[in-house]
CSV table of C-alpha atoms and ligand atoms in Angstrom, one decimal:
chain,number,residue,atom,x,y,z
F,26,MET,CA,12.5,24.1,-18.2
F,27,SER,CA,11.5,20.4,-17.4
F,28,LEU,CA,10.6,17.4,-19.4
F,29,TYR,CA,7.2,16.1,-18.9
F,30,VAL,CA,5.7,13.0,-20.1
F,31,LYS,CA,2.0,12.9,-20.3
F,32,LYS,CA,-0.3,9.8,-20.9
F,33,PHE,CA,-3.6,9.9,-22.0
F,34,GLY,CA,-5.8,6.9,-22.4
F,35,GLY,CA,-8.6,6.4,-24.7
F,36,SER,CA,-11.5,7.9,-23.0
F,37,SER,CA,-9.6,10.8,-22.5
F,38,VAL,CA,-9.5,11.4,-26.3
F,39,ALA,CA,-12.6,9.6,-27.4
F,40,ASN,CA,-14.1,11.9,-29.6
F,41,ALA,CA,-13.3,15.7,-31.1
F,42,GLU,CA,-13.8,17.7,-27.9
F,43,ARG,CA,-11.9,15.3,-25.6
F,44,VAL,CA,-9.0,15.6,-27.9
F,45,PHE,CA,-9.2,19.4,-27.9
F,46,ASN,CA,-9.1,18.9,-24.1
F,47,VAL,CA,-6.0,16.8,-24.2
F,48,ALA,CA,-4.2,19.6,-26.4
F,49,ASN,CA,-4.9,22.4,-24.2
F,50,ILE,CA,-3.7,20.5,-21.1
F,51,ILE,CA,-0.5,20.0,-23.3
F,52,VAL,CA,0.3,23.3,-24.6
F,53,GLU,CA,-0.2,24.8,-21.0
F,54,ASP,CA,2.6,23.2,-19.9
F,55,TYR,CA,4.6,23.8,-23.2
F,56,LYS,CA,4.1,27.7,-23.3
F,57,LYS,CA,5.4,27.6,-20.1
F,58,GLY,CA,8.9,26.6,-21.6
F,59,ASN,CA,8.7,23.1,-20.7
F,60,ASP,CA,9.3,19.7,-23.2
F,61,VAL,CA,6.2,17.6,-23.3
F,62,ILE,CA,6.1,14.2,-24.6
F,63,VAL,CA,2.8,12.6,-25.1
F,64,VAL,CA,1.9,8.8,-25.2
F,65,VAL,CA,-1.5,8.3,-26.4
F,66,SER,CA,-4.0,5.2,-26.2
F,67,ALA,CA,-6.4,4.6,-29.3
F,68,GLN,CA,-9.6,6.7,-29.1
F,69,GLY,CA,-12.4,5.1,-27.1
F,70,ASP,CA,-13.2,1.6,-27.5
F,71,THR,CA,-11.3,1.2,-30.7
F,72,THR,CA,-9.3,-1.5,-29.8
F,73,ASP,CA,-12.2,-3.6,-28.6
F,74,ASP,CA,-14.1,-2.7,-32.0
F,75,LEU,CA,-10.9,-3.8,-33.8
F,76,ILE,CA,-10.4,-7.4,-31.8
F,77,ALA,CA,-14.3,-7.7,-32.8
F,78,LYS,CA,-13.5,-7.1,-36.3
F,79,ALA,CA,-10.8,-10.0,-36.5
F,80,ARG,CA,-13.0,-12.4,-34.9
F,81,GLU,CA,-15.6,-11.6,-37.5
F,82,ILE,CA,-13.1,-12.4,-40.2
F,83,ASN,CA,-11.7,-15.5,-38.1
F,84,PRO,CA,-13.9,-16.4,-35.1
F,85,LYS,CA,-11.2,-19.1,-34.1
F,86,GLY,CA,-8.2,-16.3,-33.6
F,87,ALA,CA,-6.3,-14.8,-36.1
F,88,SER,CA,-2.5,-14.9,-35.8
F,89,LYS,CA,-0.9,-12.9,-33.5
F,90,ARG,CA,1.2,-11.2,-35.9
F,91,GLU,CA,-1.7,-9.9,-38.0
F,92,MET,CA,-3.6,-9.1,-34.7
F,93,ASP,CA,-0.8,-6.5,-34.0
F,94,VAL,CA,-0.9,-5.0,-37.6
F,95,LEU,CA,-4.5,-4.5,-37.0
F,96,LEU,CA,-4.5,-3.2,-33.4
F,97,THR,CA,-1.4,-0.3,-33.9
F,98,ALA,CA,-3.6,1.2,-36.3
F,99,GLY,CA,-5.8,2.5,-33.2
F,100,GLU,CA,-2.9,4.3,-31.7
F,101,GLN,CA,-2.4,5.7,-35.5
F,102,ILE,CA,-5.6,7.6,-35.7
F,103,SER,CA,-5.3,9.0,-32.4
F,104,ILE,CA,-1.7,10.3,-32.4
F,105,SER,CA,-2.6,12.1,-35.9
F,106,LEU,CA,-5.9,13.6,-34.4
F,107,LEU,CA,-4.0,15.0,-31.5
F,108,ALA,CA,-1.2,16.4,-33.5
F,109,MET,CA,-4.1,18.1,-35.8
F,110,ALA,CA,-5.4,19.3,-32.7
F,111,ILE,CA,-2.1,20.9,-31.5
F,112,GLU,CA,-1.4,22.5,-35.0
F,113,LYS,CA,-4.9,24.1,-35.1
F,114,LEU,CA,-3.9,25.9,-31.6
F,115,GLY,CA,-0.5,27.0,-33.3
F,116,TYR,CA,2.0,24.7,-31.8
F,117,PRO,CA,5.1,22.6,-33.3
F,118,VAL,CA,4.3,19.4,-33.1
F,119,ILE,CA,4.7,16.2,-34.4
F,120,SER,CA,3.3,12.4,-34.3
F,121,LEU,CA,5.6,9.3,-34.1
F,122,LEU,CA,4.6,5.4,-34.4
F,123,GLY,CA,6.0,3.4,-31.9
F,124,TRP,CA,9.1,2.3,-34.3
F,125,GLN,CA,9.7,5.8,-35.1
F,126,ALA,CA,9.9,6.6,-31.5
F,127,GLY,CA,12.7,4.2,-31.3
F,128,PHE,CA,10.5,1.2,-29.2
F,129,ASN,CA,12.3,-1.9,-29.8
F,130,THR,CA,10.6,-4.9,-28.2
F,131,ASP,CA,11.0,-9.0,-28.6
F,132,SER,CA,8.9,-11.1,-31.1
F,133,ASN,CA,6.5,-12.2,-28.1
F,134,HIS,CA,3.1,-10.5,-30.6
F,135,CYS,CA,0.3,-9.5,-28.7
F,136,ILE,CA,2.4,-9.0,-25.0
F,137,ALA,CA,6.0,-8.2,-26.2
F,138,ARG,CA,8.5,-6.7,-23.9
F,139,ILE,CA,10.4,-3.3,-24.1
F,140,LYS,CA,14.1,-4.2,-25.0
F,141,ASN,CA,15.6,-0.7,-25.5
F,142,ILE,CA,14.1,2.9,-26.5
F,143,ASN,CA,16.6,4.4,-29.1
F,144,THR,CA,15.7,8.0,-28.0
F,145,GLU,CA,17.9,9.8,-31.2
F,146,ARG,CA,14.7,10.9,-33.1
F,147,MET,CA,12.4,12.1,-29.9
F,148,LYS,CA,15.7,13.9,-28.8
F,149,ASN,CA,16.2,15.8,-32.3
F,150,GLU,CA,12.6,16.7,-32.2
F,151,LEU,CA,12.8,18.3,-28.8
F,152,ASP,CA,15.5,20.1,-29.8
F,153,LYS,CA,13.5,21.5,-32.7
F,154,LYS,CA,11.4,22.7,-29.8
F,155,LYS,CA,8.4,20.2,-31.0
F,156,ILE,CA,5.8,18.7,-28.7
F,157,ILE,CA,5.9,15.0,-29.5
F,158,ILE,CA,3.0,12.9,-29.5
F,159,VAL,CA,3.6,9.2,-29.5
F,160,ALA,CA,1.6,6.1,-30.3
F,161,GLY,CA,1.5,4.2,-26.9
F,162,PHE,CA,1.0,0.5,-26.8
F,163,GLN,CA,3.4,-0.7,-29.5
F,164,GLY,CA,6.7,-1.4,-31.0
F,165,ILE,CA,8.7,-3.2,-33.7
F,166,ASP,CA,10.8,-6.2,-33.0
F,167,LYS,CA,14.1,-7.4,-34.6
F,168,TYR,CA,12.5,-8.4,-38.1
F,169,ASP,CA,10.8,-5.1,-38.4
F,170,ASP,CA,7.4,-6.6,-37.8
F,171,LEU,CA,5.0,-4.6,-35.4
F,172,THR,CA,4.4,-5.3,-32.0
F,173,THR,CA,1.9,-4.5,-29.5
F,174,LEU,CA,2.5,-4.5,-25.4
F,175,GLY,CA,-0.7,-5.9,-24.2
F,176,ARG,CA,-3.9,-4.5,-22.8
F,177,GLY,CA,-3.4,-1.3,-21.3
F,178,GLY,CA,0.2,-1.1,-22.7
F,179,SER,CA,0.1,2.5,-23.1
F,180,ASP,CA,0.8,3.2,-19.1
F,181,THR,CA,3.9,0.9,-20.1
F,182,SER,CA,5.0,2.9,-23.3
F,183,ALA,CA,4.8,6.3,-21.1
F,184,VAL,CA,6.8,4.9,-18.2
F,185,ALA,CA,9.2,3.8,-20.5
F,186,ILE,CA,9.9,6.8,-22.2
F,187,ALA,CA,10.0,8.8,-19.1
F,188,ALA,CA,12.9,6.4,-17.7
F,189,ALA,CA,14.8,6.8,-21.2
F,190,MET,CA,14.4,10.4,-21.5
F,191,LYS,CA,15.1,10.9,-17.7
F,192,ALA,CA,11.9,12.9,-17.6
F,193,ASP,CA,10.9,15.1,-14.4
F,194,ARG,CA,7.6,13.9,-14.5
F,195,CYS,CA,5.3,11.1,-15.5
F,196,GLN,CA,1.7,11.7,-15.6
F,197,ILE,CA,-1.2,9.4,-16.5
F,198,TYR,CA,-4.0,11.2,-17.0
F,199,THR,CA,-7.3,9.2,-17.2
F,200,ASP,CA,-11.1,9.1,-16.4
F,201,VAL,CA,-10.7,9.1,-12.8
F,202,ASP,CA,-9.1,11.5,-10.4
F,203,GLY,CA,-6.8,9.1,-9.1
F,204,VAL,CA,-6.2,5.6,-7.5
F,205,TYR,CA,-8.8,5.0,-4.8
F,206,THR,CA,-9.2,2.2,-2.2
F,207,SER,CA,-11.3,0.4,-4.8
F,208,ASP,CA,-12.6,0.9,-8.2
F,209,PRO,CA,-14.8,4.5,-7.8
F,210,ARG,CA,-17.4,3.3,-10.5
F,211,LYS,CA,-18.2,-0.1,-8.6
F,212,VAL,CA,-17.6,1.2,-4.8
F,213,LYS,CA,-19.5,4.0,-3.7
F,214,PHE,CA,-17.4,5.0,-0.9
F,215,ALA,CA,-14.1,4.4,-2.4
F,216,LYS,CA,-11.2,6.6,-1.2
F,217,LYS,CA,-9.2,8.6,-3.4
F,218,LEU,CA,-5.4,7.9,-2.2
F,219,ASP,CA,-2.7,10.9,-2.3
F,220,GLU,CA,0.1,8.2,-2.0
F,221,ILE,CA,0.5,4.4,-2.8
F,222,THR,CA,3.7,2.5,-2.7
F,223,TYR,CA,4.6,1.0,-6.1
F,224,ASP,CA,4.7,-2.6,-4.5
F,225,GLU,CA,0.9,-1.8,-3.2
F,226,MET,CA,0.1,-0.1,-6.5
F,227,LEU,CA,1.7,-3.7,-8.4
F,228,GLU,CA,-0.5,-5.6,-6.7
F,229,LEU,CA,-4.0,-3.8,-6.9
F,230,ALA,CA,-2.8,-3.7,-10.7
F,231,THR,CA,-2.3,-7.5,-10.9
F,232,LEU,CA,-5.5,-8.4,-9.0
F,233,GLY,CA,-7.7,-6.5,-11.6
F,234,ALA,CA,-7.4,-2.5,-10.9
F,235,GLN,CA,-7.2,-1.4,-14.4
F,236,VAL,CA,-6.2,1.9,-13.4
F,237,LEU,CA,-2.6,1.2,-14.3
F,238,ASN,CA,-1.1,-1.4,-16.5
F,239,ASN,CA,0.9,-3.7,-14.1
F,240,ARG,CA,3.8,-3.5,-16.2
F,241,SER,CA,4.0,-0.1,-16.1
F,242,VAL,CA,4.3,0.0,-12.3
F,243,GLU,CA,7.0,-2.9,-12.3
F,244,MET,CA,9.1,-0.7,-14.7
F,245,ALA,CA,8.2,2.6,-12.7
F,246,LYS,CA,9.7,0.8,-9.8
F,247,LYS,CA,12.7,-0.6,-11.5
F,248,HIS,CA,13.6,2.6,-13.1
F,249,ASN,CA,12.3,4.8,-9.9
F,250,VAL,CA,10.0,6.9,-11.9
F,251,GLU,CA,7.3,8.4,-9.6
F,252,LEU,CA,4.1,8.3,-11.5
F,253,GLU,CA,1.2,10.8,-10.7
F,254,VAL,CA,-2.5,9.4,-11.8
F,255,LEU,CA,-4.6,12.4,-12.5
F,256,SER,CA,-7.8,13.3,-14.2
F,257,SER,CA,-7.5,14.4,-17.7
F,258,LEU,CA,-11.3,16.3,-16.9
F,259,GLU,CA,-10.8,17.9,-13.8
F,260,LYS,CA,-8.0,20.1,-12.7
F,261,LYS,CA,-7.1,18.9,-9.3
F,262,PRO,CA,-4.3,16.8,-7.7
F,263,GLY,CA,-3.9,13.1,-8.5
F,264,THR,CA,-2.2,10.1,-6.6
F,265,ILE,CA,1.6,9.5,-6.9
F,266,VAL,CA,2.9,6.3,-7.2
F,267,LYS,CA,6.4,6.2,-5.3
F,268,GLU,CA,8.8,4.0,-3.1
F,269,LYS,CA,8.0,5.0,0.1
F,270,VAL,CA,5.1,6.7,1.2
F,271,LYS,CA,4.4,8.5,4.9
F,272,MET,CA,2.5,5.3,6.5
F,273,GLU,CA,-0.6,6.2,8.4
F,274,LYS,CA,-2.2,3.8,10.4
F,275,ILE,CA,-3.5,1.8,7.6
F,276,LEU,CA,-3.9,-2.1,7.4
F,277,ILE,CA,-5.1,-2.4,4.0
F,278,ARG,CA,-4.7,0.3,1.0
F,279,GLY,CA,-7.0,-1.2,-1.6
F,280,VAL,CA,-9.8,-3.8,-2.7
F,281,ALA,CA,-9.7,-5.0,-6.4
F,282,LYS,CA,-11.6,-7.6,-8.2
F,283,ASP,CA,-10.4,-9.8,-11.3
F,284,MET,CA,-13.3,-11.2,-14.0
F,285,ASP,CA,-10.5,-12.7,-16.0
F,286,VAL,CA,-10.3,-16.2,-14.0
F,287,SER,CA,-11.3,-19.7,-14.5
F,288,ILE,CA,-10.7,-22.9,-11.9
F,289,ILE,CA,-9.9,-26.1,-13.4
F,290,SER,CA,-10.4,-28.9,-11.3
F,291,VAL,CA,-8.3,-32.4,-12.3
F,292,ILE,CA,-10.7,-35.0,-10.3
F,293,GLY,CA,-9.4,-38.2,-9.1
F,294,LEU,CA,-5.5,-38.4,-9.8
F,295,LYS,CA,-3.8,-40.9,-8.2
F,296,ASP,CA,-2.5,-40.3,-5.0
F,297,ASN,CA,1.3,-40.6,-5.8
F,298,PRO,CA,4.2,-38.6,-5.3
F,299,GLY,CA,5.5,-36.8,-8.7
F,300,ILE,CA,1.6,-36.3,-9.7
F,301,ALA,CA,1.6,-32.3,-9.1
F,302,PHE,CA,5.1,-32.2,-10.3
F,303,LYS,CA,3.8,-34.0,-13.6
F,304,LEU,CA,0.7,-31.7,-14.3
F,305,PHE,CA,2.1,-28.3,-13.8
F,306,ASN,CA,5.0,-29.4,-15.5
F,307,ALA,CA,2.9,-30.0,-18.5
F,308,LEU,CA,0.9,-26.7,-18.0
F,309,ALA,CA,4.2,-24.5,-17.7
F,310,GLN,CA,5.8,-26.1,-20.7
F,311,ASN,CA,3.0,-24.7,-22.7
F,312,LYS,CA,3.5,-21.7,-21.1
F,313,ILE,CA,0.4,-21.6,-19.0
F,314,GLU,CA,0.5,-19.6,-15.8
F,315,VAL,CA,-1.2,-20.6,-13.0
F,316,ASP,CA,-2.1,-18.9,-9.5
F,317,MET,CA,-3.6,-20.2,-7.0
F,318,ILE,CA,-3.5,-24.2,-6.2
F,319,LEU,CA,-5.8,-26.3,-3.9
F,320,GLN,CA,-5.2,-29.9,-3.1
F,321,SER,CA,-7.8,-31.9,-1.2
F,322,VAL,CA,-7.0,-34.8,1.1
F,323,GLY,CA,-6.4,-38.3,-0.5
F,324,ARG,CA,-9.1,-40.8,-0.3
F,325,ASP,CA,-9.4,-44.3,-1.7
F,326,GLY,CA,-5.9,-43.6,-3.3
F,327,THR,CA,-6.9,-40.9,-5.1
F,328,LYS,CA,-7.1,-36.9,-4.7
F,329,ASP,CA,-8.4,-33.7,-6.5
F,330,ILE,CA,-6.6,-30.7,-7.8
F,331,SER,CA,-7.7,-27.3,-8.7
F,332,PHE,CA,-6.0,-24.3,-9.9
F,333,SER,CA,-6.8,-21.0,-11.2
F,334,VAL,CA,-6.1,-19.5,-14.4
F,335,LYS,CA,-6.5,-16.8,-16.7
F,336,ARG,CA,-9.8,-17.2,-18.0
F,337,SER,CA,-8.6,-16.8,-21.8
F,338,GLU,CA,-5.9,-19.3,-21.0
F,339,SER,CA,-8.8,-22.2,-19.6
F,340,GLU,CA,-9.3,-24.0,-22.6
F,341,ASN,CA,-5.9,-24.2,-23.6
F,342,ALA,CA,-5.3,-25.7,-20.0
F,343,MET,CA,-8.2,-28.3,-20.4
F,344,ARG,CA,-6.4,-29.3,-23.9
F,345,THR,CA,-3.1,-29.6,-22.4
F,346,ILE,CA,-4.0,-31.8,-19.2
F,347,ASP,CA,-6.3,-34.0,-21.3
F,348,SER,CA,-3.1,-34.3,-23.8
F,349,PHE,CA,-1.5,-35.6,-20.7
F,350,ARG,CA,-4.0,-37.9,-19.8
F,351,GLU,CA,-2.6,-41.3,-20.0
F,352,ASN,CA,0.7,-40.0,-18.3
F,353,LEU,CA,-1.6,-38.2,-15.4
F,354,GLU,CA,-4.2,-40.9,-14.9
F,355,PHE,CA,-7.1,-38.8,-13.7
F,356,GLU,CA,-10.9,-39.6,-13.8
F,357,SER,CA,-12.1,-36.2,-15.5
F,358,ILE,CA,-11.6,-32.4,-15.8
F,359,LYS,CA,-14.0,-29.6,-15.1
F,360,CYS,CA,-13.8,-26.0,-16.0
F,361,SER,CA,-15.5,-23.3,-13.9
F,362,ASN,CA,-15.5,-20.0,-16.0
F,363,ASN,CA,-18.7,-18.3,-13.6
F,364,VAL,CA,-16.0,-17.1,-10.8
F,365,ALA,CA,-14.3,-14.0,-9.8
F,366,LYS,CA,-11.1,-13.2,-7.7
F,367,VAL,CA,-11.4,-10.4,-5.2
F,368,SER,CA,-8.4,-9.2,-3.3
F,369,ILE,CA,-7.4,-6.9,-0.4
F,370,VAL,CA,-3.9,-5.4,-0.6
F,371,GLY,CA,-1.8,-3.5,1.8
F,372,ALA,CA,2.0,-3.4,2.9
F,373,GLY,CA,0.5,-2.8,6.7
F,374,MET,CA,-1.1,-6.3,6.8
F,375,GLU,CA,1.8,-8.4,7.7
F,376,SER,CA,1.7,-8.0,11.0
F,377,HIS,CA,-1.7,-8.3,11.7
F,378,PRO,CA,-3.1,-11.1,11.8
F,379,GLY,CA,-6.9,-10.2,12.0
F,380,VAL,CA,-7.1,-8.9,8.4
F,381,ALA,CA,-7.6,-12.3,7.2
F,382,SER,CA,-10.7,-13.0,9.7
F,383,LYS,CA,-12.0,-9.4,9.2
F,384,MET,CA,-12.2,-10.3,5.1
F,385,PHE,CA,-13.9,-13.5,5.8
F,386,GLU,CA,-16.5,-12.1,8.3
F,387,ALA,CA,-17.6,-9.6,5.6
F,388,LEU,CA,-18.1,-12.0,2.8
F,389,TYR,CA,-19.7,-14.8,5.5
F,390,ASP,CA,-22.0,-11.8,6.7
F,391,ASN,CA,-23.4,-11.7,3.3
F,392,GLN,CA,-23.1,-15.2,2.4
F,393,ILE,CA,-20.8,-15.3,0.2
F,394,ASN,CA,-19.0,-18.4,-0.2
F,395,ILE,CA,-15.1,-18.8,-0.6
F,396,GLN,CA,-13.8,-21.3,-2.9
F,397,MET,CA,-10.1,-20.5,-2.7
F,398,ILE,CA,-7.8,-18.6,-0.6
F,399,SER,CA,-4.5,-17.7,-1.5
F,400,THR,CA,-2.0,-14.8,0.7
F,401,SER,CA,1.3,-13.3,0.4
F,402,GLU,CA,2.8,-10.7,2.4
F,403,ILE,CA,0.8,-8.1,1.4
F,404,LYS,CA,-2.3,-9.5,-0.4
F,405,ILE,CA,-5.0,-11.8,0.1
F,406,SER,CA,-7.0,-12.9,-2.7
F,407,VAL,CA,-10.7,-15.5,-2.6
F,408,ILE,CA,-12.1,-17.1,-5.6
F,409,ILE,CA,-16.2,-16.4,-5.3
F,410,ASP,CA,-18.8,-17.1,-7.8
F,411,GLU,CA,-18.6,-14.2,-10.1
F,412,LYS,CA,-22.5,-12.9,-9.7
F,413,TYR,CA,-21.3,-12.0,-6.1
F,414,ALA,CA,-17.9,-10.2,-7.2
F,415,ASP,CA,-19.2,-6.7,-7.4
F,416,LYS,CA,-20.8,-7.2,-4.2
F,417,ALA,CA,-18.0,-8.5,-2.5
F,418,LEU,CA,-16.2,-6.1,-3.7
F,419,THR,CA,-18.2,-3.5,-1.6
F,420,VAL,CA,-18.9,-5.6,1.3
F,421,VAL,CA,-15.3,-6.4,2.2
F,422,HIS,CA,-14.1,-2.6,1.2
F,423,ASP,CA,-16.7,-1.5,3.7
F,424,LYS,CA,-15.5,-3.6,6.2
F,425,PHE,CA,-11.9,-2.0,6.1
F,426,PHE,CA,-13.2,1.6,5.1
F,427,GLY,CA,-16.1,2.0,6.1
Z,527,ADP,P1,-7.5,4.7,-19.4
Z,527,ADP,O1,-8.3,4.3,-20.9
Z,527,ADP,O2,-7.6,6.2,-19.4
Z,527,ADP,O3,-6.0,3.8,-19.7
Z,527,ADP,P2,-8.8,2.5,-17.8
Z,527,ADP,O4,-10.0,2.1,-18.3
Z,527,ADP,O5,-7.7,1.5,-17.8
Z,527,ADP,O6,-8.5,4.1,-18.4
Z,527,ADP,O7,-8.4,2.5,-16.4
Z,527,ADP,C1,-9.4,3.5,-15.8
Z,527,ADP,C2,-10.5,3.1,-14.8
Z,527,ADP,O8,-9.7,1.9,-13.7
Z,527,ADP,C3,-11.2,3.8,-14.2
Z,527,ADP,O9,-12.4,4.4,-14.9
Z,527,ADP,C4,-11.9,3.0,-13.0
Z,527,ADP,O10,-12.9,2.6,-13.2
Z,527,ADP,C5,-10.9,1.4,-12.9
Z,527,ADP,N1,-10.4,1.3,-11.6
Z,527,ADP,C6,-10.4,0.1,-11.4
Z,527,ADP,N2,-9.7,0.0,-9.9
Z,527,ADP,C7,-9.6,1.5,-9.7
Z,527,ADP,C8,-9.0,2.1,-8.5
Z,527,ADP,N3,-8.4,1.3,-7.3
Z,527,ADP,N4,-8.8,3.1,-8.5
Z,527,ADP,C9,-9.1,3.9,-9.7
Z,527,ADP,N5,-9.9,3.5,-10.7
Z,527,ADP,C10,-9.7,2.0,-10.7
Z,528,LIG,N1,-5.6,1.0,-26.5
Z,528,LIG,C1,-4.8,-0.2,-26.0
Z,528,LIG,C2,-5.7,-1.1,-25.1
Z,528,LIG,O1,-7.0,-0.7,-25.2
Z,528,LIG,C3,-3.8,0.3,-25.3
Z,528,LIG,C4,-4.0,0.7,-23.9
Z,528,LIG,O2,-4.9,1.9,-23.8
Z,528,LIG,O3,-3.3,1.3,-23.2
Z,528,LIG,O4,-5.8,-1.9,-24.6
Z,529,MG,MG1,-5.4,2.0,-19.0
């Protein structure tokens, strides 16, 4: 007998027919004598719809605490419906909200981190031979307030349960049949991967491949939870995410794009020591995460510094810099939202100097201008005009995998 943790995303439970499809997948493993704990997301676009409702009330942004009260409702609907479907099929089942399943988090509303899981209730329910359906993406903080784990956070809920309950399998069911070399909905020739390492998957997820949430991969690596990403609609093997894979002679594992990017340029800064420190210290104090940084050569005693942030942070970043105007001494600031980041990821590129030029050639061949570049041992990212994002994804992909 094994313990399976299965997670189903929003599209997998979008309507009654899909809910029954998922119920059947769960029951199939339960009937074989296995324990099954299931994590579900809100149905279809429920979370987006709830966010839109909040904007109707307060377009400037409601408090994060109240957003969490609202957003946790999405998963409350899906766990109850899935439990009802399993009841109807005639199997013992119980649905649990995040707090009932023992998810304790910090108080960072809307992007809370799991501190620990009190597994007592889940263990008791398994002892009673119940199938457990847990609301993903949510927990409770030390003040008994509801919290959510950030968009796509149900993946993290599933991995956390698999780690805490020492599950034999952690299966992430979704609307594609595995992890591909690029988004299969955008890139025609994307290929399915049998295996991928935690490190490569973590980079891809962080750089925009939403098939897995990056925190879930981080947690899987930390607790050595092997993940399987597979389809809830077609019965076939998926992609295994683990520490080491059989390395084929492959330079890059995948290509990702991220539209959640803005570039901020601070123009005419004094070309003095300490300016970069003052600028980025101001941003850090306001908890604004900076990704890429570009500094121009100095001219006439001034220089420009451009950097990228998440688009949702761009206004905050502009305000922060403006409030330091006197201390920083610059001419102007500019924010550009119509940019995208395209990245290639692969542990094999480290020892192959030609990889970057191959990527740049693909962009040049298609007259796509590069605005910024950043590299690490296992990734290369470029910032380009957002209108070329899908094209860049395809041409870079096909250059390496075509
Ligand atoms: P779920 O609702 O199941 O959590 P998501 O929408 O979060 O599903 O993630 C699945 C989607 O991720 C796919 O439909 C696909 O378009 C997208 N995706 C992006 N990059 C990749 C990739 N490299 N491999 C597979 N899917 C990807
Ligand atoms: N329902 C949440 C979201 O849409 C969590 C998830 O789907 O993982 O982000
Ligand atoms: Mg998801």
